[in-house]
Amino acid sequence: MVPLASIDDLVFGGWDIFEDDCYKAAGTAGVIEPSMLEKVRPDLEKIRPWPAVFDQRYVKRLAGPNVKKGRNKRDLAEQVMEDITRFKDGNGLDRLVMVLVR
């Protein structure tokens, strides 16, 4: 059996079209029961999202201010790759796990 990492060894980050910290975002989205959300509030308030790649043509009823700008999709993809490298190097990480949350 492979040992799991300690929660203290995990570092969280991510992208969102809204600038709210993760605590505010989770509260707005209603994805976590409020009593549980309060238990992790200090940790979630420290996490601010990076600008996201977003194309409103695909999601017409949603808009946000925290969006990457680029010449084309390749440019946007390269910006995401730079975010990942900066996050990994900046936190001294060996491995990354990415999860898509909708």
Short mmCIF file of N, CA and C in Angstrom, two decimals, residues 54-87:
data_model
loop_
_atom_site.label_atom_id
_atom_site.label_comp_id
_atom_site.label_asym_id
_atom_site.label_seq_id
_atom_site.Cartn_x
_atom_site.Cartn_y
_atom_site.Cartn_z
N PHE A 54 -11.21 31.50 -20.18
CA PHE A 54 -12.68 31.47 -20.24
C PHE A 54 -13.13 32.09 -21.55
N ASP A 55 -14.08 31.44 -22.20
CA ASP A 55 -14.64 31.95 -23.45
C ASP A 55 -16.16 31.98 -23.28
N GLN A 56 -16.69 33.18 -23.18
CA GLN A 56 -18.12 33.33 -22.91
C GLN A 56 -19.00 32.80 -24.04
N ARG A 57 -18.43 32.58 -25.20
CA ARG A 57 -19.22 32.00 -26.28
C ARG A 57 -19.73 30.61 -25.92
N TYR A 58 -19.03 29.92 -25.01
CA TYR A 58 -19.41 28.57 -24.62
C TYR A 58 -20.27 28.54 -23.36
N VAL A 59 -20.26 29.61 -22.59
CA VAL A 59 -21.04 29.70 -21.34
C VAL A 59 -21.67 31.09 -21.34
N LYS A 60 -22.78 31.22 -21.98
CA LYS A 60 -23.36 32.53 -22.25
C LYS A 60 -23.89 33.25 -21.02
N ARG A 61 -24.32 32.52 -20.00
CA ARG A 61 -24.92 33.17 -18.84
C ARG A 61 -23.96 33.34 -17.67
N LEU A 62 -22.68 33.35 -17.96
CA LEU A 62 -21.68 33.49 -16.91
C LEU A 62 -20.59 34.43 -17.41
N ALA A 63 -20.18 35.34 -16.53
CA ALA A 63 -19.09 36.26 -16.87
C ALA A 63 -18.35 36.59 -15.58
N GLY A 64 -17.06 36.84 -15.69
CA GLY A 64 -16.27 37.19 -14.52
C GLY A 64 -15.09 38.05 -14.92
N PRO A 65 -14.54 38.78 -13.96
CA PRO A 65 -13.45 39.71 -14.26
C PRO A 65 -12.06 39.10 -14.26
N ASN A 66 -11.91 37.89 -13.73
CA ASN A 66 -10.59 37.30 -13.52
C ASN A 66 -10.26 36.32 -14.66
N VAL A 67 -10.07 36.89 -15.85
CA VAL A 67 -9.93 36.08 -17.07
C VAL A 67 -8.63 36.45 -17.80
N LYS A 68 -7.90 35.43 -18.23
CA LYS A 68 -6.68 35.65 -19.00
C LYS A 68 -7.00 36.27 -20.36
N LYS A 69 -6.07 37.05 -20.83
CA LYS A 69 -6.17 37.64 -22.17
C LYS A 69 -5.04 37.04 -23.01
N GLY A 70 -5.35 36.69 -24.25
CA GLY A 70 -4.33 36.13 -25.12
C GLY A 70 -4.69 36.29 -26.58
N ARG A 71 -3.68 36.17 -27.42
CA ARG A 71 -3.87 36.31 -28.87
C ARG A 71 -4.69 35.15 -29.45
N ASN A 72 -4.48 33.96 -28.89
CA ASN A 72 -5.16 32.77 -29.39
C ASN A 72 -5.14 31.70 -28.30
N LYS A 73 -5.71 30.54 -28.60
CA LYS A 73 -5.80 29.48 -27.59
C LYS A 73 -4.42 28.95 -27.20
N ARG A 74 -3.50 28.93 -28.13
CA ARG A 74 -2.14 28.48 -27.79
C ARG A 74 -1.51 29.42 -26.77
N ASP A 75 -1.67 30.71 -26.97
CA ASP A 75 -1.13 31.69 -26.03
C ASP A 75 -1.75 31.48 -24.64
N LEU A 76 -3.04 31.26 -24.59
CA LEU A 76 -3.71 31.01 -23.31
C LEU A 76 -3.20 29.73 -22.66
N ALA A 77 -3.01 28.68 -23.46
CA ALA A 77 -2.49 27.41 -22.93
C ALA A 77 -1.09 27.60 -22.37
N GLU A 78 -0.27 28.38 -23.03
CA GLU A 78 1.09 28.64 -22.54
C GLU A 78 1.06 29.42 -21.22
N GLN A 79 0.09 30.32 -21.09
CA GLN A 79 -0.05 31.04 -19.82
C GLN A 79 -0.41 30.08 -18.68
N VAL A 80 -1.27 29.11 -18.96
CA VAL A 80 -1.64 28.11 -17.95
C VAL A 80 -0.41 27.27 -17.59
N MET A 81 0.36 26.88 -18.58
CA MET A 81 1.58 26.10 -18.31
C MET A 81 2.56 26.90 -17.46
N GLU A 82 2.66 28.19 -17.71
CA GLU A 82 3.52 29.05 -16.88
C GLU A 82 3.01 29.13 -15.45
N ASP A 83 1.69 29.23 -15.28
CA ASP A 83 1.10 29.22 -13.93
C ASP A 83 1.49 27.95 -13.18
N ILE A 84 1.38 26.82 -13.86
CA ILE A 84 1.68 25.53 -13.24
C ILE A 84 3.16 25.47 -12.84
N THR A 85 4.03 25.87 -13.73
CA THR A 85 5.47 25.85 -13.42
C THR A 85 5.80 26.78 -12.27
N ARG A 86 5.24 27.98 -12.29
CA ARG A 86 5.49 28.96 -11.22
C ARG A 86 4.98 28.42 -9.87
N PHE A 87 3.81 27.80 -9.87
CA PHE A 87 3.25 27.22 -8.64
C PHE A 87 4.13 26.09 -8.11
#
